[in-house]
PDB file of C-alpha atoms in Angstrom:
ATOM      1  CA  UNK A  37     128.574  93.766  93.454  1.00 48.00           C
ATOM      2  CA  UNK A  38     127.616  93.329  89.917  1.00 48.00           C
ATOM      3  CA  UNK A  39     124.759  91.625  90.527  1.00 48.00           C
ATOM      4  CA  UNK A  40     123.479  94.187  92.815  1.00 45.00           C
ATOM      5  CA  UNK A  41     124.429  97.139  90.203  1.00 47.00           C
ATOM      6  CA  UNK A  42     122.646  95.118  87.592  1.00 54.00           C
ATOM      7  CA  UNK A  43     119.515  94.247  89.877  1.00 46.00           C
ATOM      8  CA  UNK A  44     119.017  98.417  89.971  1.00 44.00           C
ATOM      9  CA  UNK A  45     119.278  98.398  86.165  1.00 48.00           C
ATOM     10  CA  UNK A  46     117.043  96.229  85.601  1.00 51.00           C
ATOM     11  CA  UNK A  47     114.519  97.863  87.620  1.00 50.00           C
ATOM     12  CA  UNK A  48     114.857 101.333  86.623  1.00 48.00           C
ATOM     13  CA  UNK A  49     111.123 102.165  85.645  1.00 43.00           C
ATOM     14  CA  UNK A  50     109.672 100.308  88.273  1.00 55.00           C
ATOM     15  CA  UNK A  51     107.644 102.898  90.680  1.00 50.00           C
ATOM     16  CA  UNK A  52     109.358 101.972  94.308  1.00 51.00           C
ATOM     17  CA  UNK A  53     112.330 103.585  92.670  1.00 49.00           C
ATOM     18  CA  UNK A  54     113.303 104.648  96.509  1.00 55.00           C
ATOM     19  CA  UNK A  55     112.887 101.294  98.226  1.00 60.00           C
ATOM     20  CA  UNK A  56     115.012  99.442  95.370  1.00 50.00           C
ATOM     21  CA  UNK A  57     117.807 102.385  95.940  1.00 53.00           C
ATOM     22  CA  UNK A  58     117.877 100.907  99.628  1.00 63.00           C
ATOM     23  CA  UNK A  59     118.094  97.291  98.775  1.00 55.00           C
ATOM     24  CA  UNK A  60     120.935  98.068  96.393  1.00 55.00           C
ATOM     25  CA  UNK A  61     122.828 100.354  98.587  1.00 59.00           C
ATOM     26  CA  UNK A  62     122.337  97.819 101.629  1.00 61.00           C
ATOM     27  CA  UNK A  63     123.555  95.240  98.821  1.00 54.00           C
ATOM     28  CA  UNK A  64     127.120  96.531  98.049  1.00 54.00           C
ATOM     29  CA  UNK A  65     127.600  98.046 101.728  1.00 61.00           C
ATOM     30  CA  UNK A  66     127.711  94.314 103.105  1.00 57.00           C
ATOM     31  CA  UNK A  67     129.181  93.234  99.865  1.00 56.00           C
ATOM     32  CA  UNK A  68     131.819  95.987 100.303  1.00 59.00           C
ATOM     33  CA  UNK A  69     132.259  95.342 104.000  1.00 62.00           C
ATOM     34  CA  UNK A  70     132.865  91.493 104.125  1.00 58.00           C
ATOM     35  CA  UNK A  71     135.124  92.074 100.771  1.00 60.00           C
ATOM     36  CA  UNK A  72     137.103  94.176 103.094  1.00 59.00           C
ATOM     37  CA  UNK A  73     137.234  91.689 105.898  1.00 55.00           C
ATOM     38  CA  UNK A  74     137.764  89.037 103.766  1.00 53.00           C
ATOM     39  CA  UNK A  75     141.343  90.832 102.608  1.00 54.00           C
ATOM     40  CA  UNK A  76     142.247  92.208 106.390  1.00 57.00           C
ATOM     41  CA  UNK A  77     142.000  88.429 107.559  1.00 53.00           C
ATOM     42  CA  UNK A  78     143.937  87.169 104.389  1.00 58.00           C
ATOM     43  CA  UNK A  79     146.725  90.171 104.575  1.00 56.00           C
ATOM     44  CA  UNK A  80     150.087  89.057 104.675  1.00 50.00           C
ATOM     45  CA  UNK A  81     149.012  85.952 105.954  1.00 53.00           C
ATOM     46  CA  UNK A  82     150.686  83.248 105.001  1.00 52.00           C
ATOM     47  CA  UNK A  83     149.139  80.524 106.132  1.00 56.00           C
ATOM     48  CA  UNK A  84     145.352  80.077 107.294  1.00 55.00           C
ATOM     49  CA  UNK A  85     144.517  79.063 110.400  1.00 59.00           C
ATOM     50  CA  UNK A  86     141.183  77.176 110.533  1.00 66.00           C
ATOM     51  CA  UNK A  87     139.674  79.837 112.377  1.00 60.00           C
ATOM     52  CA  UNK A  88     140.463  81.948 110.401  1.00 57.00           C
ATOM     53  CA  UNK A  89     140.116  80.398 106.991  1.00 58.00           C
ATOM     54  CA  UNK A  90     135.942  79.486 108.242  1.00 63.00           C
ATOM     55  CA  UNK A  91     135.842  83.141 109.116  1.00 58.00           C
ATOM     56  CA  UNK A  92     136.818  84.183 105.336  1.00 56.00           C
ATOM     57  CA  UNK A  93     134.504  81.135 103.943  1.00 63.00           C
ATOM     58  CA  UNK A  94     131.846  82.436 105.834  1.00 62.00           C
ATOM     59  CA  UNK A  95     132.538  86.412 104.387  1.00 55.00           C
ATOM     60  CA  UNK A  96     132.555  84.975 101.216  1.00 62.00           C
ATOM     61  CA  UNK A  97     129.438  83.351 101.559  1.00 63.00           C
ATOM     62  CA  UNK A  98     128.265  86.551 102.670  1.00 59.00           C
ATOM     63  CA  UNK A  99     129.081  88.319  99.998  1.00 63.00           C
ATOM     64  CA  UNK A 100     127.870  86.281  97.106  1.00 60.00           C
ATOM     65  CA  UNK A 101     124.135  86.361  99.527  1.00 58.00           C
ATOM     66  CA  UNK A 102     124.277  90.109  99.579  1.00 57.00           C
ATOM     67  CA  UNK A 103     124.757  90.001  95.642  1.00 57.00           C
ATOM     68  CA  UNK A 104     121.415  88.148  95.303  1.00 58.00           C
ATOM     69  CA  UNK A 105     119.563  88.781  98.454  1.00 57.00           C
ATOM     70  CA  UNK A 106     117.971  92.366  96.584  1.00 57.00           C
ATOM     71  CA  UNK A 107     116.770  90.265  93.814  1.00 59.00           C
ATOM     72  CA  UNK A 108     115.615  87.919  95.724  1.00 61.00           C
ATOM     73  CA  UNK A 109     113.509  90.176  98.074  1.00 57.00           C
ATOM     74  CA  UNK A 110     111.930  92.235  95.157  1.00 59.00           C
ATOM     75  CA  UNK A 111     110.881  88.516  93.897  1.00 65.00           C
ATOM     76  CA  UNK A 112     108.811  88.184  96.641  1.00 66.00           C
ATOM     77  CA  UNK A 113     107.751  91.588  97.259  1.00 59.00           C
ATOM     78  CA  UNK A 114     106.176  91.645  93.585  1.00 67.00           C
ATOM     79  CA  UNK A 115     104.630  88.379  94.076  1.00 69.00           C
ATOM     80  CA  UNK A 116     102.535  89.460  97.474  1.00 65.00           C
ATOM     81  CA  UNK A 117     101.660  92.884  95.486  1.00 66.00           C
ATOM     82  CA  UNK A 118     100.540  90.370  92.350  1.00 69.00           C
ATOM     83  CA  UNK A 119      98.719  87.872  94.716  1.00 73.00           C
ATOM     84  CA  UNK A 120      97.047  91.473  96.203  1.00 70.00           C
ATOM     85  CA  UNK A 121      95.672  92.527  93.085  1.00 75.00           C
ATOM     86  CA  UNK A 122      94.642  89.510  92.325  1.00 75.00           C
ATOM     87  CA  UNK A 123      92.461  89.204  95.701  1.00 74.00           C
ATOM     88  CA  UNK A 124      91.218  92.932  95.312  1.00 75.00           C
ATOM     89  CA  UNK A 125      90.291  92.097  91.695  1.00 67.00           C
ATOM     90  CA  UNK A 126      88.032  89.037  92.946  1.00 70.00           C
ATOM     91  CA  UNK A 127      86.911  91.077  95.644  1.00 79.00           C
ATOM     92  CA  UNK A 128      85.556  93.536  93.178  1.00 75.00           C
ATOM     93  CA  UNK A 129      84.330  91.028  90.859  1.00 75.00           C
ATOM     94  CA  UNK A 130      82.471  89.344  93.074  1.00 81.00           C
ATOM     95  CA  UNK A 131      80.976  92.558  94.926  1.00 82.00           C
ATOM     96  CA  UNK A 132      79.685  93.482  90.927  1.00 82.00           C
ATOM     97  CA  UNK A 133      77.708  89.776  90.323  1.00 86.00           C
ATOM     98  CA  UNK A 134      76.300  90.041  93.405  1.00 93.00           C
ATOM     99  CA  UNK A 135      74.710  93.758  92.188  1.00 93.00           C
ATOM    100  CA  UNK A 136      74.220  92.540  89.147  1.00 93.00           C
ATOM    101  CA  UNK A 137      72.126  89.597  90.546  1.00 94.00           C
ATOM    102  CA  UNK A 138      70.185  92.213  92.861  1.00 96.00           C
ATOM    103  CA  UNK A 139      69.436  94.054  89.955  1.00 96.00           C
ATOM    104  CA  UNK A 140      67.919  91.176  87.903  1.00 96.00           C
ATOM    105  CA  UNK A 141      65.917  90.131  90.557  1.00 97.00           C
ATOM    106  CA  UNK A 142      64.242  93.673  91.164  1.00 97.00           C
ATOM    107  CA  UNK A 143      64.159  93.826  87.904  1.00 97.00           C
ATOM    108  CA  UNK A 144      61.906  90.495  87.798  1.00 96.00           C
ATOM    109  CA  UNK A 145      59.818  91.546  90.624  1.00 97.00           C
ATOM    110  CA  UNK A 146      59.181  94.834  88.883  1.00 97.00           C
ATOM    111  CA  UNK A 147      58.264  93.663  85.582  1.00 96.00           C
ATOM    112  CA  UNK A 148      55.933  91.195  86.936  1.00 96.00           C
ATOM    113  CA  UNK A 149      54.069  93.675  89.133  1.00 96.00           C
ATOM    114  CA  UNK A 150      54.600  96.610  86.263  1.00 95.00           C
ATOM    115  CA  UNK A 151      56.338  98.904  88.586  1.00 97.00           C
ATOM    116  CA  UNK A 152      58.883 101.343  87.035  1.00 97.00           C
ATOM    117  CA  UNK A 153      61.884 102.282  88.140  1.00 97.00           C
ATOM    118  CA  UNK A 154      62.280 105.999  89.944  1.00 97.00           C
ATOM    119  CA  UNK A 155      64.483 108.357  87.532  1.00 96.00           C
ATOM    120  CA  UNK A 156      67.593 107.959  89.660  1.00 96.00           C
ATOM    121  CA  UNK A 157      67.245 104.269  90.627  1.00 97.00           C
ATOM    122  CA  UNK A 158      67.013 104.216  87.132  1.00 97.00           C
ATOM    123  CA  UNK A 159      70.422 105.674  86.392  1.00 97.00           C
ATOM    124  CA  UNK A 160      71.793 103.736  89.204  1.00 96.00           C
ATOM    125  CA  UNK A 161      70.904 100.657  86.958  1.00 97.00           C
ATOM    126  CA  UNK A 162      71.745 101.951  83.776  1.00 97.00           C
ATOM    127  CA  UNK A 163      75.734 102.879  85.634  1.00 95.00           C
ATOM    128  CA  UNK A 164      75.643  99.464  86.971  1.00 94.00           C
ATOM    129  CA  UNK A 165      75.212  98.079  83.374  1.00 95.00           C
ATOM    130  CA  UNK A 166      77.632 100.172  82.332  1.00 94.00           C
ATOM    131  CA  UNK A 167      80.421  99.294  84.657  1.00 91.00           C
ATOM    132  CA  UNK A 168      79.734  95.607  83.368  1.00 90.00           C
ATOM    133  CA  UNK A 169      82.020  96.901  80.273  1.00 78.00           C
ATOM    134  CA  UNK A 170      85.207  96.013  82.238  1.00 76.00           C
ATOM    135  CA  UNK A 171      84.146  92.442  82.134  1.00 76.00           C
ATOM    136  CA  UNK A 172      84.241  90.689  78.583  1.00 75.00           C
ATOM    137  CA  UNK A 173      85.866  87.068  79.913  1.00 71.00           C
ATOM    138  CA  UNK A 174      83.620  83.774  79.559  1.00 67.00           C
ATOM    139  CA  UNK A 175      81.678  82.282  76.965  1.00 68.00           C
ATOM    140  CA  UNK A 176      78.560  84.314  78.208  1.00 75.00           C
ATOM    141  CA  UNK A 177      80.548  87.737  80.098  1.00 87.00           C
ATOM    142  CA  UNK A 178      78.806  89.810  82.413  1.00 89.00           C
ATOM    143  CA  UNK A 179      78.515  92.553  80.218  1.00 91.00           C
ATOM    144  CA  UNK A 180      76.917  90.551  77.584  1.00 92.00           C
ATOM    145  CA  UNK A 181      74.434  89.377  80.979  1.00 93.00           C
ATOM    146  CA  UNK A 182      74.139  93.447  81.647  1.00 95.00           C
ATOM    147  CA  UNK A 183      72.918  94.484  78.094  1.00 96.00           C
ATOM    148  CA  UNK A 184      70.556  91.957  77.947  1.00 96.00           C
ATOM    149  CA  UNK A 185      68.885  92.994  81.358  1.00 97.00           C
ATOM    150  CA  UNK A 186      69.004  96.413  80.715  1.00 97.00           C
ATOM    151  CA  UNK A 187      67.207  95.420  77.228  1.00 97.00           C
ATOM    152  CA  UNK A 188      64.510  93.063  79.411  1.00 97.00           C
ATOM    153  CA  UNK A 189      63.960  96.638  81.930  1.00 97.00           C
ATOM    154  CA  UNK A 190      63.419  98.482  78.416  1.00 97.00           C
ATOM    155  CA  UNK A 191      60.874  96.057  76.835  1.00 96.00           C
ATOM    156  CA  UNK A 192      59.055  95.933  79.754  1.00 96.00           C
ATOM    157  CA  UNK A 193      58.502  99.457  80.577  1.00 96.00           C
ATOM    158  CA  UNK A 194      60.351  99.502  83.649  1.00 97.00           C
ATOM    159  CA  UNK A 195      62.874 102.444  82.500  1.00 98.00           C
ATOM    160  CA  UNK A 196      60.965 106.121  81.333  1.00 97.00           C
ATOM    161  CA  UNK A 197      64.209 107.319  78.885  1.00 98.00           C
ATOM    162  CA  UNK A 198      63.022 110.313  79.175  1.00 98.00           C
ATOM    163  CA  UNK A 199      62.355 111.540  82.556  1.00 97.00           C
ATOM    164  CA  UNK A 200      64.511 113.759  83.872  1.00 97.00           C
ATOM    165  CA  UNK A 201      67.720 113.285  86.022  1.00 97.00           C
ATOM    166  CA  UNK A 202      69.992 115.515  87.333  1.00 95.00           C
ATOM    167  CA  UNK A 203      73.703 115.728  85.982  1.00 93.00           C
ATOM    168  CA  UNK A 204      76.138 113.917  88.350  1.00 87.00           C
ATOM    169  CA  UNK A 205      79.573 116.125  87.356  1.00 83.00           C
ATOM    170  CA  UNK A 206      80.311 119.219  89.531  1.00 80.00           C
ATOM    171  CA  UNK A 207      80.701 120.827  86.762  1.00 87.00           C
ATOM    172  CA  UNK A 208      77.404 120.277  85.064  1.00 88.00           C
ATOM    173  CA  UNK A 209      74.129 119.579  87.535  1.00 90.00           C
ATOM    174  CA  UNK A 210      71.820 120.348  85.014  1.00 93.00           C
ATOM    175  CA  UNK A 211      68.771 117.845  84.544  1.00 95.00           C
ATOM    176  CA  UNK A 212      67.928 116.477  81.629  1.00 97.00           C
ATOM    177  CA  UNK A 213      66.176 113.112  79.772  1.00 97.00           C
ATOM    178  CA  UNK A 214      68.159 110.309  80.942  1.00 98.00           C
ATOM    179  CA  UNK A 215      68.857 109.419  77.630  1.00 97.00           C
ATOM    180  CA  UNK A 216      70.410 112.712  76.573  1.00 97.00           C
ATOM    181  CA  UNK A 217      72.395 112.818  80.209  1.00 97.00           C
ATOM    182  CA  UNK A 218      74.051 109.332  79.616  1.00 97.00           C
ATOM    183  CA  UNK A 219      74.573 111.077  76.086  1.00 97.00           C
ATOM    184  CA  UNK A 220      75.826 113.679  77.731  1.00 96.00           C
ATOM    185  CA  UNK A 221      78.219 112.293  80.112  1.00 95.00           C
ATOM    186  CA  UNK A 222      79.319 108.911  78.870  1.00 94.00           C
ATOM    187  CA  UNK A 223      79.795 109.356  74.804  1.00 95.00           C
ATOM    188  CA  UNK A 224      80.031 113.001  73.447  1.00 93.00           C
ATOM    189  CA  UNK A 225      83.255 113.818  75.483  1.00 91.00           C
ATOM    190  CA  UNK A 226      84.882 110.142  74.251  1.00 89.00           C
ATOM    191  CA  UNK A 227      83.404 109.727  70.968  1.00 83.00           C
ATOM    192  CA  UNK A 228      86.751 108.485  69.368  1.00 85.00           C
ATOM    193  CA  UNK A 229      87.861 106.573  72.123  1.00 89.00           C
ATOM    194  CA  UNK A 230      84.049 105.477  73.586  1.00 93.00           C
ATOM    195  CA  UNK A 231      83.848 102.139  75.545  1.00 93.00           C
ATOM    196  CA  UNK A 232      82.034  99.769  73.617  1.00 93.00           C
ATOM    197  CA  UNK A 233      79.875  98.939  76.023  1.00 94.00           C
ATOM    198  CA  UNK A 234      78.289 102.502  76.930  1.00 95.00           C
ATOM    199  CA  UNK A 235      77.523 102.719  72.786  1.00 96.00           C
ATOM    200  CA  UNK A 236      75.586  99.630  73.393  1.00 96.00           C
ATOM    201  CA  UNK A 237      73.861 101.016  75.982  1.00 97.00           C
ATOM    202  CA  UNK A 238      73.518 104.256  74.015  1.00 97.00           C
ATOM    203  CA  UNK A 239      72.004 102.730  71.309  1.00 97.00           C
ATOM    204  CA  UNK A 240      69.201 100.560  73.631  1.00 97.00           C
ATOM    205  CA  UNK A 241      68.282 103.762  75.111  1.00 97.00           C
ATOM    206  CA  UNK A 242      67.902 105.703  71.882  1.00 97.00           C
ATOM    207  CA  UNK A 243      65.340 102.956  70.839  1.00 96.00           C
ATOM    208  CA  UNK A 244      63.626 102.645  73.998  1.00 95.00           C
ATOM    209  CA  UNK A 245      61.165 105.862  73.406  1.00 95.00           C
ATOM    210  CA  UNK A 246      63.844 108.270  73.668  1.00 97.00           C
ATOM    211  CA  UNK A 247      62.438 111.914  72.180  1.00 97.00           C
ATOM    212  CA  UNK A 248      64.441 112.672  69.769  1.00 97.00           C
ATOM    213  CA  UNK A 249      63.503 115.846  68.135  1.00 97.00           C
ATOM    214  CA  UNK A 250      64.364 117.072  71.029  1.00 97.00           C
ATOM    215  CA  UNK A 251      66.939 120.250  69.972  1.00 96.00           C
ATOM    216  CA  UNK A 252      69.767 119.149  72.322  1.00 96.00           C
ATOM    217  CA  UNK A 253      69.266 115.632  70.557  1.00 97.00           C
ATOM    218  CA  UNK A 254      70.746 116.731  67.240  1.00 97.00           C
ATOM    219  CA  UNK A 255      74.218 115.578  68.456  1.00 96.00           C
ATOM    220  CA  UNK A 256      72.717 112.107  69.228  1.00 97.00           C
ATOM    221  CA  UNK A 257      71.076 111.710  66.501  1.00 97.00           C
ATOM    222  CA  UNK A 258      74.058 112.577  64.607  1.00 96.00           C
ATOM    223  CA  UNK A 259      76.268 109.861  65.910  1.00 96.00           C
ATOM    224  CA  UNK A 260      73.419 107.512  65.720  1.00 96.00           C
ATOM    225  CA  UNK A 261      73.830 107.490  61.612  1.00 95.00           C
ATOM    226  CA  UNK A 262      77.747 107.021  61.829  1.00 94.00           C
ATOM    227  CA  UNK A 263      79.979 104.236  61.498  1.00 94.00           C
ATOM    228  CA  UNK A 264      80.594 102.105  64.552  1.00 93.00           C
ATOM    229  CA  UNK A 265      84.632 101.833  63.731  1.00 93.00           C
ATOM    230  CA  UNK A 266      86.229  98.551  66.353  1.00 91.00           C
ATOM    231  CA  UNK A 267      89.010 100.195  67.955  1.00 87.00           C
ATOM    232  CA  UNK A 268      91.741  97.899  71.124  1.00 84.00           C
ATOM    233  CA  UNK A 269      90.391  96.136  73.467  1.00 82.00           C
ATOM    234  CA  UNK A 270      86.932  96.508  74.376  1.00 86.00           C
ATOM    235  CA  UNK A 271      86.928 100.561  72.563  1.00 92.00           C
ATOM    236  CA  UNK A 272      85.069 101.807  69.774  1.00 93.00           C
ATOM    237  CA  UNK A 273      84.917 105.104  67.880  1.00 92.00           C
ATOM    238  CA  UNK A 274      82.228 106.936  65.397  1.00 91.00           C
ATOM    239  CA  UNK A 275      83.382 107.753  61.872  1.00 89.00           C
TER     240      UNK A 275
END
């Protein structure tokens, strides 16, 4: 029974708080029960039979399983949810380098005919890049691979910074420059806790022939002359 008590203990944060409260309680019921039958077959007995003396062997046995059987179930519960995530997470890293490698060869084809990008297939790229900030692992990381596309579609024309695009928050459809809507939707709200990799992206645009006199540019421009402060993990903030 203790090690069923301290099983539940140990796993008091853990979210399936109501599934663990089952293995426990189905823990110390059989550990309870066979206890039980264990001292109705050994009452005022004064000698064991072998029948009966296999029977309380065997409710013994019982009762040191049920003791560990919740640990041991949780073990392997946790390692199919582990070996879950870690097919989903390959599923969704391989789903982004095959975008990413349909993006760098339109990209290709486009700068070697000189055909720009529409306004919104150019914000699908530039969200595609951006999503490549989740991904910093290897010697030469995808989002590394992303900036440097994204800087390729700049130099060669293929992406109009300022052409307009409409917002893409309920809250705030308004077109404007793509330059100031990235602005506007992926830095000013986070600008102390701002992925590293959308500042990146920030700054190519801002070079790439973005307007900025523009009024609502002040902000940008702003930010532009700050201090790029490293913050955890793959974060930065402007002083």
């Amino acid at each position: 029974m203790f090690n069923v008590i301290r099983f539940r203990l140990d796993n008091l944060l853990i979210e399936r708080g109501a599934e663990l409260d089952r293995l426990t309680l189905a823990g110390l019921a059989v550990a309870a029960m066979s206890t039980a039958a264990v001292l109705v077959l050994c009452w005022r007995v004064t000698a064991l039979t072998p029948l009966r003396a296999g029977l309380a062997l065997v409710l013994i046995g019982l009762t040191a399983l049920s003791g560990v059987a919740p640990g041991m179930i949780e073990t392997r519960v946790r390692a199919v949810e582990h070996a879950t995530r870690e097919a989903e997470q390959q599923q969704r890293e391989d789903a982004f380098a095959r975008e990413l490698a349909q993006w760098t060869a339109d990209i290709d084809r486009r700068a070697a005919a000189a055909r720009p990008l529409e306004p919104e297939q150019a914000w699908s790229f530039v969200d595609c890049i951006a999503s490549a900030g989740y991904r910093n692992d290897g010697a030469n990381p995808p989002s590394a691979q992303a900036l440097e596309l994204l800087h390729r579609a700049l130099a060669a024309g293929l992406i109009d910074v300022n052409a307009a695009v409409p917002g893409h928050r309920l809250k705030d459809p308004a077109p404007r420059p793509l330059f100031l809507q990235f602005y506007t939707e992926r830095v000013a709200p986070v600008r102390n806790v701002l992925a590293r990799q959308d500042w990146e992206i920030m700054r190519e645009l801002a070079a790439g022939g973005a307007d900025l006199a523009l009024p609502d540019a002040a902000p940008l421009v702003a930010d532009l002359a700050k201090t790029v402060v490293p913050g955890p993990s793959r974060f930065v903030s402007l002083k």
